[in-house]
């Protein structure tokens, strides 16, 4: 008894596409995902830097006025 291993998981257009096209699409998707991750990391680091600067700047002003 033969089984159909497709089980409906793969869309029919995959049969018509060659492997080179699929590989290019996969690489493009990976590159885009990596770009988005780098962009999110950058935004997070910018927010953390802003927090640090905002926390330090009022304290510095406050201590300077007390010392003077």
Tab-separated table of C-alpha atoms in Angstrom:
chain	number	residue	atom	x	y	z
A	1	UNK	CA	0.000	0.000	0.000
A	2	UNK	CA	1.492	3.308	-1.090
A	3	UNK	CA	1.023	6.429	0.980
A	4	UNK	CA	0.716	9.959	-0.235
A	5	UNK	CA	3.398	11.780	1.767
A	6	UNK	CA	2.286	15.179	0.524
A	7	UNK	CA	-0.700	15.147	2.918
A	8	UNK	CA	-1.717	18.557	1.591
A	9	UNK	CA	1.098	20.398	3.373
A	10	UNK	CA	2.821	21.665	0.244
A	11	UNK	CA	1.003	24.073	-2.043
A	12	UNK	CA	0.710	22.941	-5.665
A	13	UNK	CA	2.928	25.739	-6.994
A	14	UNK	CA	5.959	24.158	-5.326
A	15	UNK	CA	5.839	21.359	-7.880
A	16	UNK	CA	6.358	23.862	-10.709
A	17	UNK	CA	9.149	25.914	-9.085
A	18	UNK	CA	12.708	24.775	-9.470
A	19	UNK	CA	15.033	24.379	-6.526
A	20	UNK	CA	17.145	27.396	-7.484
A	21	UNK	CA	14.172	29.742	-7.128
A	22	UNK	CA	13.261	28.292	-3.756
A	23	UNK	CA	16.837	28.633	-2.528
A	24	UNK	CA	16.983	32.263	-3.644
A	25	UNK	CA	13.693	33.037	-1.892
A	26	UNK	CA	14.927	31.341	1.276
A	27	UNK	CA	18.205	33.284	1.258
A	28	UNK	CA	16.344	36.532	0.642
A	29	UNK	CA	13.988	35.820	3.536
A	30	UNK	CA	16.920	35.012	5.839
A	31	UNK	CA	18.692	38.224	4.878
A	32	UNK	CA	15.557	40.267	5.496
A	33	UNK	CA	14.993	38.576	8.861
A	34	UNK	CA	18.605	39.287	9.873
A	35	UNK	CA	18.159	42.934	8.798
A	36	UNK	CA	14.996	43.268	10.898
A	37	UNK	CA	16.720	41.699	13.918
A	38	UNK	CA	19.650	44.091	13.610
A	39	UNK	CA	17.269	47.028	13.320
A	40	UNK	CA	15.361	45.961	16.443
A	41	UNK	CA	18.604	45.469	18.382
A	42	UNK	CA	19.697	48.966	17.374
A	43	UNK	CA	16.387	50.491	18.491
A	44	UNK	CA	16.569	48.668	21.828
A	45	UNK	CA	20.130	49.859	22.422
A	46	UNK	CA	19.131	53.427	21.550
A	47	UNK	CA	16.281	53.285	24.075
A	48	UNK	CA	18.611	51.902	26.748
A	49	UNK	CA	21.139	54.656	26.010
A	50	UNK	CA	18.423	57.313	26.255
A	51	UNK	CA	17.335	55.889	29.598
A	52	UNK	CA	20.890	55.991	30.910
A	53	UNK	CA	21.393	59.555	29.726
A	54	UNK	CA	18.065	60.693	31.185
A	55	UNK	CA	18.796	59.032	34.519
A	56	UNK	CA	22.268	60.552	34.799
A	57	UNK	CA	21.588	64.061	33.569
A	58	UNK	CA	19.132	65.194	36.330
A	59	UNK	CA	21.408	63.740	39.028
A	60	UNK	CA	24.429	65.574	37.666
A	61	UNK	CA	22.546	68.856	37.568
A	62	UNK	CA	21.184	68.280	41.053
A	63	UNK	CA	24.587	67.484	42.561
A	64	UNK	CA	26.218	70.430	40.796
A	65	UNK	CA	23.688	72.889	42.257
A	66	UNK	CA	24.206	71.497	45.763
A	67	UNK	CA	27.993	71.757	45.511
A	68	UNK	CA	27.998	75.314	44.203
